[in-house]
PDB file of C-alpha atoms in Angstrom:
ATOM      1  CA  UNK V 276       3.162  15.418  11.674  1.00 98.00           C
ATOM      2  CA  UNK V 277       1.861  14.022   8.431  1.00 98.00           C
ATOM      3  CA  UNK V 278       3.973  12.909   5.630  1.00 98.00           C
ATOM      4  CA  UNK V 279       3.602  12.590   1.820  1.00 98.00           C
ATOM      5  CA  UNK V 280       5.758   9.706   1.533  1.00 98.00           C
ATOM      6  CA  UNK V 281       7.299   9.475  -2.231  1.00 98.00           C
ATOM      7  CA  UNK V 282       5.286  12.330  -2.998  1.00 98.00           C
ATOM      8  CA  UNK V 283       6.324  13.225  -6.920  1.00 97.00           C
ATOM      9  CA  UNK V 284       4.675  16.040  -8.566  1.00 97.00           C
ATOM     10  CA  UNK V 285       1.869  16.115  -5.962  1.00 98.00           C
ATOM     11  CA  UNK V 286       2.889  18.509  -3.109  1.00 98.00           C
ATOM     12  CA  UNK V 287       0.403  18.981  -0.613  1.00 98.00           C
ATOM     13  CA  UNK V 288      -0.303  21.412   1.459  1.00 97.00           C
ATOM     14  CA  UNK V 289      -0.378  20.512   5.662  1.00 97.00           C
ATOM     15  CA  UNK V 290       1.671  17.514   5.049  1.00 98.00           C
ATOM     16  CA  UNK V 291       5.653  17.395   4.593  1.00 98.00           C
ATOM     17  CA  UNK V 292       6.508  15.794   1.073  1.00 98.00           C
ATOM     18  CA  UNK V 293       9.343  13.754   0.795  1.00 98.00           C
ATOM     19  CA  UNK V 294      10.744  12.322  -2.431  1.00 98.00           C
ATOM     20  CA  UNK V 295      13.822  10.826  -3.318  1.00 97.00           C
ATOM     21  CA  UNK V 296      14.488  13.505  -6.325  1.00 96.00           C
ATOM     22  CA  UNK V 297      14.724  17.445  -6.318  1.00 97.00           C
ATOM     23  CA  UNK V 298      12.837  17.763  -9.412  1.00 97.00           C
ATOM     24  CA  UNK V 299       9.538  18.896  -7.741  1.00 96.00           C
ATOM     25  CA  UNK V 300      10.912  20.279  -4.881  1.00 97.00           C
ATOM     26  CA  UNK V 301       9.900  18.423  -1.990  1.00 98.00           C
ATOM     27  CA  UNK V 302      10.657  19.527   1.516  1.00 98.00           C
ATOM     28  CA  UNK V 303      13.249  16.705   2.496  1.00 98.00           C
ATOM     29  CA  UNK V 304      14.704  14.630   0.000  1.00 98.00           C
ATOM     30  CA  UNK V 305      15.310  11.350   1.104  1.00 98.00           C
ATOM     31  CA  UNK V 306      15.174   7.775  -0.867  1.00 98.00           C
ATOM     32  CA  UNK V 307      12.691   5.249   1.185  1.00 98.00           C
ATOM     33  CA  UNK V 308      15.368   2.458   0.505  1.00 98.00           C
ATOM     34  CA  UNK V 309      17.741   4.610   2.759  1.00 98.00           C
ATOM     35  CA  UNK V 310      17.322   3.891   6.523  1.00 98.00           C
ATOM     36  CA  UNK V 311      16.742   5.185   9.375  1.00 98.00           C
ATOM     37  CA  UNK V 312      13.886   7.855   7.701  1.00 98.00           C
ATOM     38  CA  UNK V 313      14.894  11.512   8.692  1.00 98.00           C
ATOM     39  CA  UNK V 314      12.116  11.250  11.657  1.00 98.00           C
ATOM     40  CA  UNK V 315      11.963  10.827  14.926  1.00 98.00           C
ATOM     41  CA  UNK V 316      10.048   7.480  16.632  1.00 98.00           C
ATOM     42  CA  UNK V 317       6.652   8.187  17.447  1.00 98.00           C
ATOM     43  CA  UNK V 318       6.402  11.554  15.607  1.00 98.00           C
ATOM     44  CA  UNK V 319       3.588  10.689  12.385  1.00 98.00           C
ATOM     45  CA  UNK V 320       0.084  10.536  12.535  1.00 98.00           C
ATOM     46  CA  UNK V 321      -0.685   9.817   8.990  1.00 98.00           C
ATOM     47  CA  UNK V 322       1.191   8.965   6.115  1.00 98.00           C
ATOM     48  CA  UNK V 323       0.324   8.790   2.362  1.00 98.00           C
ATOM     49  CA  UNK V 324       1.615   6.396  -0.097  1.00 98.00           C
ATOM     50  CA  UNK V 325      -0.337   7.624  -3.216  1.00 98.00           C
ATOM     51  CA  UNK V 326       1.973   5.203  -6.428  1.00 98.00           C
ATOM     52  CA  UNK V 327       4.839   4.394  -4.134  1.00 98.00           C
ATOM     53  CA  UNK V 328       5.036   1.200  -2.603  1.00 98.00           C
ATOM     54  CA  UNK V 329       4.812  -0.739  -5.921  1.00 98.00           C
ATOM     55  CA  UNK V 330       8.089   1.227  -7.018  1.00 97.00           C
ATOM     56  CA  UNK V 331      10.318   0.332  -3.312  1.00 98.00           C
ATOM     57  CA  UNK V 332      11.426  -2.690  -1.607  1.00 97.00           C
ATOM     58  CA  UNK V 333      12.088  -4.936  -4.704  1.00 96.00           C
ATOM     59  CA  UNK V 334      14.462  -7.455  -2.333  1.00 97.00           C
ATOM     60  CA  UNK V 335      12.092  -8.354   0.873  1.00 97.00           C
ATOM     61  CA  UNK V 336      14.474  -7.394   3.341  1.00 97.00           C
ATOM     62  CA  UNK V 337      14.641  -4.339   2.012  1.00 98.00           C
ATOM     63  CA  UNK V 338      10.491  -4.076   1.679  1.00 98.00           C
ATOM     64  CA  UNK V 339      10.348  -5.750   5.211  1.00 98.00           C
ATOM     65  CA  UNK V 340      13.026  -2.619   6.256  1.00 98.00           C
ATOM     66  CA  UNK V 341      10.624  -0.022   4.970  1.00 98.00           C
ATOM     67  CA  UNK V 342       7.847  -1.631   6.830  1.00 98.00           C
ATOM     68  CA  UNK V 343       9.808  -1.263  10.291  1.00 98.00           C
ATOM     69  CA  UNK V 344      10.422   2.398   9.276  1.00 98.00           C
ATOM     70  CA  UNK V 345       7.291   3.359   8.890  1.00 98.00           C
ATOM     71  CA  UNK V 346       6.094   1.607  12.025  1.00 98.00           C
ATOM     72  CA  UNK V 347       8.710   3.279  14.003  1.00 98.00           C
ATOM     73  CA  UNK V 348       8.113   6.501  12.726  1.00 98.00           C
ATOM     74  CA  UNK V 349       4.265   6.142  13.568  1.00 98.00           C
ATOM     75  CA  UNK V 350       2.627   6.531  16.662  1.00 98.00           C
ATOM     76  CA  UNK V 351      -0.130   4.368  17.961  1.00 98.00           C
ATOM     77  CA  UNK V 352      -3.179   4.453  15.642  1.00 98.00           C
ATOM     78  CA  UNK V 353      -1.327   6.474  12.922  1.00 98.00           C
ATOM     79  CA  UNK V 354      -3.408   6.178   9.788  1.00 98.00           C
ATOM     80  CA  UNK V 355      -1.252   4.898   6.791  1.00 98.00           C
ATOM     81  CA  UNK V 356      -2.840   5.381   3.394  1.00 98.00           C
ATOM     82  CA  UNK V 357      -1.879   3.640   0.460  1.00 98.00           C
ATOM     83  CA  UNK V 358      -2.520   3.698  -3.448  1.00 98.00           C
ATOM     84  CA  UNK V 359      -1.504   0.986  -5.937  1.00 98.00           C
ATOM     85  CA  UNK V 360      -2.305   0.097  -9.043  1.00 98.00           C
ATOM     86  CA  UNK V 361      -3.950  -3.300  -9.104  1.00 97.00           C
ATOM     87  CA  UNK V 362      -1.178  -6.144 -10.161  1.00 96.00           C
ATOM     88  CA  UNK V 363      -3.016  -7.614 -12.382  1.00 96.00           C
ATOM     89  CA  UNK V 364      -3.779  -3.909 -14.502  1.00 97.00           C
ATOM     90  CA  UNK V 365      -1.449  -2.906 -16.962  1.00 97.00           C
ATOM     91  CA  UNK V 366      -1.401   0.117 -15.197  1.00 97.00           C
ATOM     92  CA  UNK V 367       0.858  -2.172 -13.063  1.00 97.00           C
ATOM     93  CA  UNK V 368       2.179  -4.856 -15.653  1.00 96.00           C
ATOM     94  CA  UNK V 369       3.403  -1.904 -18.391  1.00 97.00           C
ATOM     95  CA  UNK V 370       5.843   0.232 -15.759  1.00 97.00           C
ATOM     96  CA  UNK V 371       8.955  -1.527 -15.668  1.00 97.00           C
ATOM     97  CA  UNK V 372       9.751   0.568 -12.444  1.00 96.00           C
ATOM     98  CA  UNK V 373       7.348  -1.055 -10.378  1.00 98.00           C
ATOM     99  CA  UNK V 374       8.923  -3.868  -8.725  1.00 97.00           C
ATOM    100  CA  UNK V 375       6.375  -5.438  -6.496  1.00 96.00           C
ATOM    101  CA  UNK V 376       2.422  -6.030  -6.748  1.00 97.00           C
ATOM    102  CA  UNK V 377       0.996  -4.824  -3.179  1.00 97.00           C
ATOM    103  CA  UNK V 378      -2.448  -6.646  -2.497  1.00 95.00           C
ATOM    104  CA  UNK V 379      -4.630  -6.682   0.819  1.00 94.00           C
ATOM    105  CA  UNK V 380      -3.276 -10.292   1.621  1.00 94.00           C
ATOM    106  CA  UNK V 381       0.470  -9.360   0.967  1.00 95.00           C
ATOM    107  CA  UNK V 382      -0.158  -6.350   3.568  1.00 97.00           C
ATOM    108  CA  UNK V 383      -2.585  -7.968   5.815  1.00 97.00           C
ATOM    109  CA  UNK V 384       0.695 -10.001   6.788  1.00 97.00           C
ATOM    110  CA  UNK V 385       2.155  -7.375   9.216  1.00 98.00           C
ATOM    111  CA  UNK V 386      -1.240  -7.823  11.064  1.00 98.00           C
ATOM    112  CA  UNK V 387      -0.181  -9.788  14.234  1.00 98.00           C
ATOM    113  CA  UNK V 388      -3.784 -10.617  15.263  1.00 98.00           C
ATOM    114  CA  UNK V 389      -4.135 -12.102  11.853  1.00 97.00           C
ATOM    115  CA  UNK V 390      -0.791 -13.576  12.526  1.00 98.00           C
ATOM    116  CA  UNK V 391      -2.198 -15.505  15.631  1.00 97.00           C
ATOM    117  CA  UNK V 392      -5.160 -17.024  14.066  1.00 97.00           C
ATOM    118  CA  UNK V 393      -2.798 -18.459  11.250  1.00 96.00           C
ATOM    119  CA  UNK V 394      -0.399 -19.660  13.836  1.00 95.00           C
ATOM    120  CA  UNK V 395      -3.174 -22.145  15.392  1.00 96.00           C
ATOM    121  CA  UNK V 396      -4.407 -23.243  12.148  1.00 96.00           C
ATOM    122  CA  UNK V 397      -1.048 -23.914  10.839  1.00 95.00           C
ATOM    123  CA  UNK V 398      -1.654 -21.485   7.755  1.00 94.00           C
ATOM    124  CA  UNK V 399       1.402 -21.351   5.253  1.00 92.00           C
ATOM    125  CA  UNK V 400       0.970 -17.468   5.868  1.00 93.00           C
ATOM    126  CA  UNK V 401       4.161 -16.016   6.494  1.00 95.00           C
ATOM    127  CA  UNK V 402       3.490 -14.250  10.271  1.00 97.00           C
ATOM    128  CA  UNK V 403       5.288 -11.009   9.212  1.00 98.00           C
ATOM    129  CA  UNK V 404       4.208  -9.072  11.752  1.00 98.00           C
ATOM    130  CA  UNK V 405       5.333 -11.047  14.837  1.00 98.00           C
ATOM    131  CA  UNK V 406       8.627 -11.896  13.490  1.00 97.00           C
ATOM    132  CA  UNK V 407       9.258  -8.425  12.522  1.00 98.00           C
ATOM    133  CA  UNK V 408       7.563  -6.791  15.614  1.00 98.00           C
ATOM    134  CA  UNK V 409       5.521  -4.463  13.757  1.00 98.00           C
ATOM    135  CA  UNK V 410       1.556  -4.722  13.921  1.00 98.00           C
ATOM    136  CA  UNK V 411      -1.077  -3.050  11.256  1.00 98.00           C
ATOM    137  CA  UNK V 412      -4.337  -3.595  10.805  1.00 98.00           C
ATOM    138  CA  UNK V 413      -6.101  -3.110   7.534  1.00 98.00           C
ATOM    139  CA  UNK V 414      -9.233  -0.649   8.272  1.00 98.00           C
ATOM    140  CA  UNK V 415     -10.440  -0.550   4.676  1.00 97.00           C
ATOM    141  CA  UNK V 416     -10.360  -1.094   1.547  1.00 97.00           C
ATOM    142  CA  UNK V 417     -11.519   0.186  -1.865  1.00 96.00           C
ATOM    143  CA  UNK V 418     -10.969  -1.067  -5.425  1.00 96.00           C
ATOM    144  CA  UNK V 419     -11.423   1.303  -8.155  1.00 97.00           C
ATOM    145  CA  UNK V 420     -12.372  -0.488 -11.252  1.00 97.00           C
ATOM    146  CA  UNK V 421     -11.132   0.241 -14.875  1.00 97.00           C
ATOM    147  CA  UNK V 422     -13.591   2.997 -16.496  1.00 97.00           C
ATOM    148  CA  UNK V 423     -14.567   0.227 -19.180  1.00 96.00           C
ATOM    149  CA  UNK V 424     -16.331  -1.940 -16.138  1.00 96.00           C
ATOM    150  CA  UNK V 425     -17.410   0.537 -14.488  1.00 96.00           C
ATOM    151  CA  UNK V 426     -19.455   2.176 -17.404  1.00 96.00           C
ATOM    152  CA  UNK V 427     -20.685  -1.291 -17.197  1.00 95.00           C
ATOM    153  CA  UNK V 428     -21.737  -2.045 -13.926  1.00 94.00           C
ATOM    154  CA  UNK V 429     -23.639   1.972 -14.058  1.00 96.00           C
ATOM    155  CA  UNK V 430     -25.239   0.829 -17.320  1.00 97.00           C
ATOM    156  CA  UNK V 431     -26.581  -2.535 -15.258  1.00 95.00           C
ATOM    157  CA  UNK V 432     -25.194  -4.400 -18.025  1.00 96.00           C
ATOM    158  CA  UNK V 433     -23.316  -6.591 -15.038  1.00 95.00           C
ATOM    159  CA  UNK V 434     -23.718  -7.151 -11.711  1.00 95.00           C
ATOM    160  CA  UNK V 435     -21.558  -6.724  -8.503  1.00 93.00           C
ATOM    161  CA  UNK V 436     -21.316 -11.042  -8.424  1.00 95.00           C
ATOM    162  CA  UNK V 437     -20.296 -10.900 -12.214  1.00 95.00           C
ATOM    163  CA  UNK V 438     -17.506  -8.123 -11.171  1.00 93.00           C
ATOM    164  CA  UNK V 439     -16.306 -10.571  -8.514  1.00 92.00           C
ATOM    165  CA  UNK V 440     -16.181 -13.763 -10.959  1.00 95.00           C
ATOM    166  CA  UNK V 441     -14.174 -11.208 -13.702  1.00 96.00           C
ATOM    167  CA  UNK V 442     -11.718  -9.623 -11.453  1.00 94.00           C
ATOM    168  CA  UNK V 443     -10.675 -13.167 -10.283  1.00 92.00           C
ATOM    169  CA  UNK V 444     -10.424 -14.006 -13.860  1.00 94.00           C
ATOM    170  CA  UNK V 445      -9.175 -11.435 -15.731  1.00 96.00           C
ATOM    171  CA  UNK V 446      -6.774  -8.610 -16.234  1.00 97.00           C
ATOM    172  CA  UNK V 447      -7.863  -5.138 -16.329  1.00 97.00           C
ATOM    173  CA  UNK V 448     -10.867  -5.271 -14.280  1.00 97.00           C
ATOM    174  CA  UNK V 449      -9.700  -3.172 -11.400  1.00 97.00           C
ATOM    175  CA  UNK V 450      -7.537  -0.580 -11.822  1.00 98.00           C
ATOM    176  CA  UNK V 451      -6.681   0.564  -8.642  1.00 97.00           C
ATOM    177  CA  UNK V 452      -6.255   0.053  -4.710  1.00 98.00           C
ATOM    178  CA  UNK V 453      -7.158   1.672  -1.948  1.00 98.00           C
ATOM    179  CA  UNK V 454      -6.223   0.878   1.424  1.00 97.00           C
ATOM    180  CA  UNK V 455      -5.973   2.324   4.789  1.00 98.00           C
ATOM    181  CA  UNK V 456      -3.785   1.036   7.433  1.00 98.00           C
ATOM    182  CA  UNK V 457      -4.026   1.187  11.036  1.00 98.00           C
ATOM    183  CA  UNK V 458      -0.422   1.349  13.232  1.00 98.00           C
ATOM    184  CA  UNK V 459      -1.630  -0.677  16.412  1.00 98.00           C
ATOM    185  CA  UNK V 460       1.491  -0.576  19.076  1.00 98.00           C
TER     186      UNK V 460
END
């Protein structure tokens, strides 16, 4: 099965789209901050969370709940992909229903591998994944930059190192992230 996870206005075709309103007419509606999912363990092999996970989980039980969900819900080497907009966009900062920035360090916390390497180093890194027994690996990741960079960066008017120094110190550089995750049980 593959699911469409907060799916909106984009039904799609081969997956079953779930939304917490009627409005678009998914094919379950269900709110993500309502557990257990309508699903059985071990049924999913992908998920997408295209503009979703920024809006959910705004208390972190309540993220860390959604988390286990969608690792029980996933089998082994399920592919999870998510969309954000970049927290530091206004894309992000403007929307006053998005509740939580997601970023490749925040999520690379339910990695338990990653968890074990912080353990013996005695990182401050909260080990997410061991203490909530869920494991995902981060396979890739993309970052979609604001069209006024990238008309930029095509133009050769800056580099890729200049796009690195900005997007560490500004706002608006990168407008979006792409990410997929890896269920490893």
């Amino acid at each position: 099965m593959k699911l469409n996870l907060g799916c909106g206005s984009v039904i799609l075709k081969d997956f079953v789209n779930v939304d917490k309103f009627d409005f678009y007419k998914p094919n379950i509606v269900h709110d993500l901050e309502v557990f257990p999912y309508p699903f059985q363990d071990n049924s999913v092999d992908e998920i997408i969370l295209s503009h979703v996970l920024e809006h959910i989980g705004q208390i972190p039980d309540v993220f860390n709940k959604i988390i286990k969900e969608l690792y029980r819900i996933c089998r082994n080497g399920s592919l999870i992909n998510i969309i954000v907009p970049h927290p530091r966009h206004d894309d992000f900062i403007s929307d006053p229903t998005h509740v939580r920035p997601i970023t490749l360090r925040s999520l690379s916390m339910y990695d338990q591998k990653l968890n074990k390497i912080w353990e013996e180093k005695n990182a401050s890194n909260t080990p997410l994944g061991l203490i909530h027994n869920v494991n995902f690996q981060i396979l890739s990741v993309n970052y979609v930059l604001d069209q006024r960079y990238q008309k930029l960066l095509n133009e050769k008017k800056i580099t890729e190192n200049d796009l690195k120094e900005y997007s560490e110190k500004y706002n608006n550089v990168i407008k979006e992230i792409n990410l997929k995750w890896k269920v490893i049980k």
